[in-house]
mmCIF file of C-alpha atoms and ligand atoms in Angstrom:
data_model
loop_
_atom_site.group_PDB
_atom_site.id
_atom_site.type_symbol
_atom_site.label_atom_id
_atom_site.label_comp_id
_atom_site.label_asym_id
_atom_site.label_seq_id
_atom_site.Cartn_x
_atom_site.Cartn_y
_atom_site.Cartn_z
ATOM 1 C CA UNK A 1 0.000 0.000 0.000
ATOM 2 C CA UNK A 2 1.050 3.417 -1.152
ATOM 3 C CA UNK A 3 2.409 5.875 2.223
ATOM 4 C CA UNK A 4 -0.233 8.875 2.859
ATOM 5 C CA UNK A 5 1.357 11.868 1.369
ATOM 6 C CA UNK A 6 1.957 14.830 3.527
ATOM 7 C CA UNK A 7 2.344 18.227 2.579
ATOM 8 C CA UNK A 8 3.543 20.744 5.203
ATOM 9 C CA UNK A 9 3.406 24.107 3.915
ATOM 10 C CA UNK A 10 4.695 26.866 6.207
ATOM 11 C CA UNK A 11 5.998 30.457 6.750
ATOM 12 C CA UNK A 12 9.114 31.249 8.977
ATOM 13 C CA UNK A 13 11.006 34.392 9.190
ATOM 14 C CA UNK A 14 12.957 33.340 12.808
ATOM 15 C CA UNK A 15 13.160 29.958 12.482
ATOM 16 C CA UNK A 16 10.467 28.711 15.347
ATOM 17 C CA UNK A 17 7.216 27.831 12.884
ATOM 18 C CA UNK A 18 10.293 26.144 11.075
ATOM 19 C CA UNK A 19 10.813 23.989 14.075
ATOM 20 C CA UNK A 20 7.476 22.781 14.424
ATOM 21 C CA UNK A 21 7.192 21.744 11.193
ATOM 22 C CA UNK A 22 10.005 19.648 11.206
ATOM 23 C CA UNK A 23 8.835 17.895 14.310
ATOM 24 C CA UNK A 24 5.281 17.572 12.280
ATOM 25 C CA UNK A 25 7.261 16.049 9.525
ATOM 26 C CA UNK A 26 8.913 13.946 12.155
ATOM 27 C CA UNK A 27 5.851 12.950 13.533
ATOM 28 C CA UNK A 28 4.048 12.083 10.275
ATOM 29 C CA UNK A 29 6.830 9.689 8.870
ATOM 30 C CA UNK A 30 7.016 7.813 12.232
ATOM 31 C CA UNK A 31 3.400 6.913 11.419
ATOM 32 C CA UNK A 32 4.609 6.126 7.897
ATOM 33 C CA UNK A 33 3.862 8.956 5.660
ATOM 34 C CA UNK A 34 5.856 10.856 3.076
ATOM 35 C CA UNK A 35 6.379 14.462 3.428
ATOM 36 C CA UNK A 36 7.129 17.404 1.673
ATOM 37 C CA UNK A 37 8.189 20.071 3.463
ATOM 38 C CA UNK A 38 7.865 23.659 1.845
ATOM 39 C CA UNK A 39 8.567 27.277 2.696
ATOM 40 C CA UNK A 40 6.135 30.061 1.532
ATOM 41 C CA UNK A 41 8.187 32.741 -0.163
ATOM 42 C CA UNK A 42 8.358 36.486 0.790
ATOM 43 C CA UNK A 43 7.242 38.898 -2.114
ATOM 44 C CA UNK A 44 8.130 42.228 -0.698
ATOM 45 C CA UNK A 45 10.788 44.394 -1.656
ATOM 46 C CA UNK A 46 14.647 43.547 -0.690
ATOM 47 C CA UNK A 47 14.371 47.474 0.839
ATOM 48 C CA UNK A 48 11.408 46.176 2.842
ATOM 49 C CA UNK A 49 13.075 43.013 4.187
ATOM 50 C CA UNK A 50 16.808 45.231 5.164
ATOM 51 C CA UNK A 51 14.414 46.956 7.824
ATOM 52 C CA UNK A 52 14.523 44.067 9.781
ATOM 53 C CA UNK A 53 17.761 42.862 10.800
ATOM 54 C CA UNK A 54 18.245 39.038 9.730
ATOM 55 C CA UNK A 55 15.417 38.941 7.165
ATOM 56 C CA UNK A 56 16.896 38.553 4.382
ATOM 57 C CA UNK A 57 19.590 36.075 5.350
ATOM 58 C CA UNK A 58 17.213 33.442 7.391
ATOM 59 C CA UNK A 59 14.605 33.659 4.232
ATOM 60 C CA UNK A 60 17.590 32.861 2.079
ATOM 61 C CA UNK A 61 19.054 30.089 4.309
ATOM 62 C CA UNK A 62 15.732 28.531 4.805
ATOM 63 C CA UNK A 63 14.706 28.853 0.997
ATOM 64 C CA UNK A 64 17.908 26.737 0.418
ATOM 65 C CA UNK A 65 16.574 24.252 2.492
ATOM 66 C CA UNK A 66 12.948 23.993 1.619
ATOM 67 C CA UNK A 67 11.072 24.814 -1.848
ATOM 68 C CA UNK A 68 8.382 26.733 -2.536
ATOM 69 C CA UNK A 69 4.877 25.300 -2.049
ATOM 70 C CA UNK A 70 3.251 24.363 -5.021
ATOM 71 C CA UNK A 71 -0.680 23.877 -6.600
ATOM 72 C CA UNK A 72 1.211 20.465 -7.582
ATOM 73 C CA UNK A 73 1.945 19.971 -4.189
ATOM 74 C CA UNK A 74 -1.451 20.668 -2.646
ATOM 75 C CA UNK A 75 -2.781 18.089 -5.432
ATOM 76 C CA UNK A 76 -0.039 15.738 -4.947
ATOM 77 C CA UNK A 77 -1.264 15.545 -0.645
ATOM 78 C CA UNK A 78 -3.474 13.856 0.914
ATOM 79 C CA UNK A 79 -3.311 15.632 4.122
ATOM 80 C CA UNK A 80 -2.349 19.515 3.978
ATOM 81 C CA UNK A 81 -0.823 20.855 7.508
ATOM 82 C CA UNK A 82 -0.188 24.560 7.084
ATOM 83 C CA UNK A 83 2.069 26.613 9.781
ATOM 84 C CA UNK A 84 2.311 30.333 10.097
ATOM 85 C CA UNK A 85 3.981 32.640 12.497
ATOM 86 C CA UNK A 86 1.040 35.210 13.788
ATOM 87 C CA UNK A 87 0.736 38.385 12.109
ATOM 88 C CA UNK A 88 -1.358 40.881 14.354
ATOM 89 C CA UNK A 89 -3.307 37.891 15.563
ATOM 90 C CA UNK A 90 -3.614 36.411 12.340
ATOM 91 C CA UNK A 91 -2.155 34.494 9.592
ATOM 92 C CA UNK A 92 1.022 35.256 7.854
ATOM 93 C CA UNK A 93 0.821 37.300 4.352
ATOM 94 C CA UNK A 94 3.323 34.808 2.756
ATOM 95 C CA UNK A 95 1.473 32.022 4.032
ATOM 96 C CA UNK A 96 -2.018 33.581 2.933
ATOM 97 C CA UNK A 97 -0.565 34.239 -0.853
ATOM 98 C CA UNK A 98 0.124 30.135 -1.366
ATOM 99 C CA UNK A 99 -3.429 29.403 -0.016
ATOM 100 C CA UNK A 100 -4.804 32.340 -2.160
ATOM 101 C CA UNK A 101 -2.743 30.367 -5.039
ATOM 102 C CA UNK A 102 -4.648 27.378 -4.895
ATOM 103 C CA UNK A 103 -8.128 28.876 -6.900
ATOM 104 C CA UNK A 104 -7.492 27.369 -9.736
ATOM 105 C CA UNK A 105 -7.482 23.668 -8.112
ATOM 106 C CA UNK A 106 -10.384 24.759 -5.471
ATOM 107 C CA UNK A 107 -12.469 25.979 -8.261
ATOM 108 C CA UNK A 108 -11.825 22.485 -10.239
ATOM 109 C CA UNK A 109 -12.721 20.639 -6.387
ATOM 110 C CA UNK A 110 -9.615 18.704 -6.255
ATOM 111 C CA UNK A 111 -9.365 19.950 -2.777
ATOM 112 C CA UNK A 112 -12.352 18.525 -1.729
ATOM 113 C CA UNK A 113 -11.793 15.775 0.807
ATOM 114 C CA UNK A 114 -8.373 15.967 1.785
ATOM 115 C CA UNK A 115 -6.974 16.183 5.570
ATOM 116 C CA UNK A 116 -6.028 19.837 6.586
ATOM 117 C CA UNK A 117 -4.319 21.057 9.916
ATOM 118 C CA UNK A 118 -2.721 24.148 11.181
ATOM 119 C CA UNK A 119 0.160 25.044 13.374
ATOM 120 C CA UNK A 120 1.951 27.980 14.767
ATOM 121 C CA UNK A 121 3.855 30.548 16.686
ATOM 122 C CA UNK A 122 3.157 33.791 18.667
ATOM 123 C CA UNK A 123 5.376 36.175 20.508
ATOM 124 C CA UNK A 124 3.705 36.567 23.303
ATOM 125 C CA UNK A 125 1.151 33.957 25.253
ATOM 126 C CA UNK A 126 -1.555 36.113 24.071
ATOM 127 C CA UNK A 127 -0.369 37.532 21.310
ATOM 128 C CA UNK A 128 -2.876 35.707 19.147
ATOM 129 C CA UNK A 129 -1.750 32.238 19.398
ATOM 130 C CA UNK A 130 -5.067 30.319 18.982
ATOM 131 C CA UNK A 131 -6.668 33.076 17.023
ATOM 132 C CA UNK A 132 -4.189 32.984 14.180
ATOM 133 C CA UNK A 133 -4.646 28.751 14.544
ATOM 134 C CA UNK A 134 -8.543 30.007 13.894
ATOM 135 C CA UNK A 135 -8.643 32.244 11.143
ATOM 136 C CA UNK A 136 -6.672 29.402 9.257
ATOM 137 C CA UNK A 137 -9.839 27.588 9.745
ATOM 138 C CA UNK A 138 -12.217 29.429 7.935
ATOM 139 C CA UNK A 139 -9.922 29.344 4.287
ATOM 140 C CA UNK A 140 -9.187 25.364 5.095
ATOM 141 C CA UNK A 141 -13.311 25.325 5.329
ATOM 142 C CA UNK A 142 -13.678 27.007 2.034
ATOM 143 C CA UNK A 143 -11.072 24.704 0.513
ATOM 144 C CA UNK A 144 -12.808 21.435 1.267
ATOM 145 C CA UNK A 145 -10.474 20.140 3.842
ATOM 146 C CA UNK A 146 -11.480 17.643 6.645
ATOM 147 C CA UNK A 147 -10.307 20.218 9.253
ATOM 148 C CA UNK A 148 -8.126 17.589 12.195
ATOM 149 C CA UNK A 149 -7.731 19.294 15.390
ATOM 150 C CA UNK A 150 -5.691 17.734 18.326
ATOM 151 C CA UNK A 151 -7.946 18.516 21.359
ATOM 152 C CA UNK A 152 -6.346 16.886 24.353
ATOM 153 C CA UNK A 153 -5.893 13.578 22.507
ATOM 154 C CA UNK A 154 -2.416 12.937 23.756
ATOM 155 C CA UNK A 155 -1.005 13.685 27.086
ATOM 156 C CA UNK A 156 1.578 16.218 25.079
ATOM 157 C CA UNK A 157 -1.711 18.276 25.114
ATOM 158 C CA UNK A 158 -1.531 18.979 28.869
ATOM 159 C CA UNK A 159 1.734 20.175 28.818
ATOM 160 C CA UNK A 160 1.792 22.439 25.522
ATOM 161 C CA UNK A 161 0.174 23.277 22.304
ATOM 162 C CA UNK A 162 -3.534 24.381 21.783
ATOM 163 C CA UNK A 163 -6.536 21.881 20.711
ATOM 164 C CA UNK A 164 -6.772 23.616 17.588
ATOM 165 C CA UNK A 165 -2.938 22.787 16.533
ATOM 166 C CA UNK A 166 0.100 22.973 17.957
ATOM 167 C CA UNK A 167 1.941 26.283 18.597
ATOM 168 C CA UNK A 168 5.066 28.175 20.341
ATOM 169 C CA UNK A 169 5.314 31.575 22.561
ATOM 170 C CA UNK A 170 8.993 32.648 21.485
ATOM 171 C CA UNK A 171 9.202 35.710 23.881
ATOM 172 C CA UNK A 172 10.346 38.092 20.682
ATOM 173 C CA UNK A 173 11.771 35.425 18.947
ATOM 174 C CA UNK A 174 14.176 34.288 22.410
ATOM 175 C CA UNK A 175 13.147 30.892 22.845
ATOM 176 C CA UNK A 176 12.447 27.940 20.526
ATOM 177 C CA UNK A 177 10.239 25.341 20.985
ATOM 178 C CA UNK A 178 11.205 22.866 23.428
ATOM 179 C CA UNK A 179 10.770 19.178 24.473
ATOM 180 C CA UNK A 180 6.648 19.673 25.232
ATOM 181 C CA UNK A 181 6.369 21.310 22.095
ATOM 182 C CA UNK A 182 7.432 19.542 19.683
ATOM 183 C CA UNK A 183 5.767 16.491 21.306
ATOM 184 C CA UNK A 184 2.985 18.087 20.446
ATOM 185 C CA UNK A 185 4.136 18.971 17.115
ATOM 186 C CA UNK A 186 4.829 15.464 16.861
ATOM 187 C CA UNK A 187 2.082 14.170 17.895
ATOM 188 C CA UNK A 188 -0.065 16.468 15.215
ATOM 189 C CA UNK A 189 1.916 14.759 12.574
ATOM 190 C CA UNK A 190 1.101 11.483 13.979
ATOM 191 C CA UNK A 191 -2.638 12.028 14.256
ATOM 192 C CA UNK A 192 -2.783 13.861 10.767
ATOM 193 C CA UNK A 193 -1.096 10.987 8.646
ATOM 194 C CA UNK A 194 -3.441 8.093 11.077
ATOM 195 C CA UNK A 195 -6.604 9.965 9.790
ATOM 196 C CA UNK A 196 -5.514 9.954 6.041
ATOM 197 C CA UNK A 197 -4.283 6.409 6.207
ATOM 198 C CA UNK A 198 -7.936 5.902 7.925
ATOM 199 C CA UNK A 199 -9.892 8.049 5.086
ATOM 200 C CA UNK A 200 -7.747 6.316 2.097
ATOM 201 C CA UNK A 201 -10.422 4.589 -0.092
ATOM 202 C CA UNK A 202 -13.602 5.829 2.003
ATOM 203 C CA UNK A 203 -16.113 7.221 -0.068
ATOM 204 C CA UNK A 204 -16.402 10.874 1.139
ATOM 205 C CA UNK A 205 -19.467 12.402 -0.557
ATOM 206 C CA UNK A 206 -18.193 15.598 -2.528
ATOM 207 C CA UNK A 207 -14.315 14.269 -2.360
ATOM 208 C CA UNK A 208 -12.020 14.495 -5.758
ATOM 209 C CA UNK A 209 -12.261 11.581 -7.238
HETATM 210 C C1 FMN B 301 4.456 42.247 11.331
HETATM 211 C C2 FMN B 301 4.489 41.344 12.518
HETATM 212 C C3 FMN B 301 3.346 41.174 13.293
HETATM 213 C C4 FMN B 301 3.372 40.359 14.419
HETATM 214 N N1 FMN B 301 2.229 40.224 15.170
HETATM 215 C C5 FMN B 301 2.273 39.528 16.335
HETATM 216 C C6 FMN B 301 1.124 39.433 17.160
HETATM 217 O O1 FMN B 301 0.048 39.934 16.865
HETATM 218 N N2 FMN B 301 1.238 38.731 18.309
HETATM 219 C C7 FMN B 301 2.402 38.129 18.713
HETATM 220 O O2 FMN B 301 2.451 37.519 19.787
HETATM 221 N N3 FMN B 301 3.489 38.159 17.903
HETATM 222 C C8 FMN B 301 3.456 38.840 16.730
HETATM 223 N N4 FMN B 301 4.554 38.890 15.906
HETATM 224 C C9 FMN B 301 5.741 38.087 16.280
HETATM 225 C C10 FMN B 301 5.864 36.715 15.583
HETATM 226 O O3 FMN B 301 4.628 36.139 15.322
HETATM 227 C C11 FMN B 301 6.686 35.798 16.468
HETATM 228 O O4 FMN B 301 7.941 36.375 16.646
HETATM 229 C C12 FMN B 301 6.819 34.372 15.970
HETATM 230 O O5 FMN B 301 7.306 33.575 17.035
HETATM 231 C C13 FMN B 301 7.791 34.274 14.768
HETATM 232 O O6 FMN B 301 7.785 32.959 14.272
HETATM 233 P P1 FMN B 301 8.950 32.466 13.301
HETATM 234 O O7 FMN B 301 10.184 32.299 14.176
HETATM 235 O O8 FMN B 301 8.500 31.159 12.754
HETATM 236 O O9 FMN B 301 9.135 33.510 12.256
HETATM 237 C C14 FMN B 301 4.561 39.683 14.772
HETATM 238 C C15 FMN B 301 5.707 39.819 13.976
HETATM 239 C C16 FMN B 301 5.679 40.650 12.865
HETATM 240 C C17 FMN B 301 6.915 40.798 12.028
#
């Protein structure tokens, strides 16, 4: 039988979202899946991205390290687990510009069906954490995806994370996830790649065919 196929598309700028999803990833191919990994690109200005120290240089080391998302890679999944550093509460513009990409394939409904999680990171506790995890809900509803949440599944849950996905306070970008995190993370990959192996061949009224 054929692995469940994985995509994790996220933004980064300081490295923490980037953390997560490797401990997704981690998480997903313990249960047997295979992952792609991709990095939303920036598309403002190099003069907008020298205002902030570091910028430039992280989005070029971590663009050697991870390609750009894809519609063929959306297509390609059959679980979707999207991660985004919070943007006044919210999801990341970078982030938000690959799921904007994806009309054509919505439109045609080969979205229809598939798994779809979120993850995360905040500066501050309440910075926005589980609202950004929310408002990544509503496009993933629009999309067609069989939203998978964590609630307090695991006992990771107790210690870290949110129900809705998991997530990281980096206190201005000081910290980086630790241990409980990225059991959680890991644990979301885990439970994302057990419910497509569980939905592979069920007949899902309104799924791509
Ligand atoms: C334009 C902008 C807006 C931000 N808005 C918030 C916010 O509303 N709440 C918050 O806690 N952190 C906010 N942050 C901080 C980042 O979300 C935070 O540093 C995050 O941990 C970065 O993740 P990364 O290391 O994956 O880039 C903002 C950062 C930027 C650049």
């Amino acid at each position: 039988m054929t692995k469940p196929k994985v995509l994790i598309a996220f933004y980064s700028r300081n490295g923490s979202t980037e953390i997560l999803a490797n401990a997704i990833a981690e998480g997903a191919i313990a249960d047997g899946a295979e992952v792609r990994l991709r990095r939303a690109r920036e598309f403002v200005s190099q003069e907008v991205m020298a205002n902030a120290p570091g910028w430039a240089e992280k989005s070029a080391e971590m663009n050697s390290k991870y390609e750009a998302p894809t519609e063929a890679d959306a297509e390609w999944a059959d679980a979707i687990v999207f991660g985004t550093p919070t943007r006044f509460g919210s999801i990341a513009a970078e982030l938000k510009a690959y799921i904007d990409s994806l009309g054509g394939i919505w439109f045609q409904g080969k979205l229809n069906g598939k798994v779809g999680s979120v993850f995360g990171s905040t500066s501050s506790r309440h910075g926005g954490n589980e609202s950004t995890l929310l408002s990544m809900y509503t496009p993933m509803a629009h999309l067609g995806l069989i939203i998978v949440p964590l609630g307090y599944a695991d006992p990771a849950m107790f210690k870290a994370g949110t129900p809705y996905g998991a997530t990281h306070v980096s206190a201005m970008d000081t910290l980086k996830p630790d241990a409980d995190h990225l059991a959680v993370a890991q644990f979301q990959g885990r439970r994302v790649t057990s419910v497509a192996k569980g939905l592979r061949g069920a007949h899902i009224v309104g799924a791509a065919s």
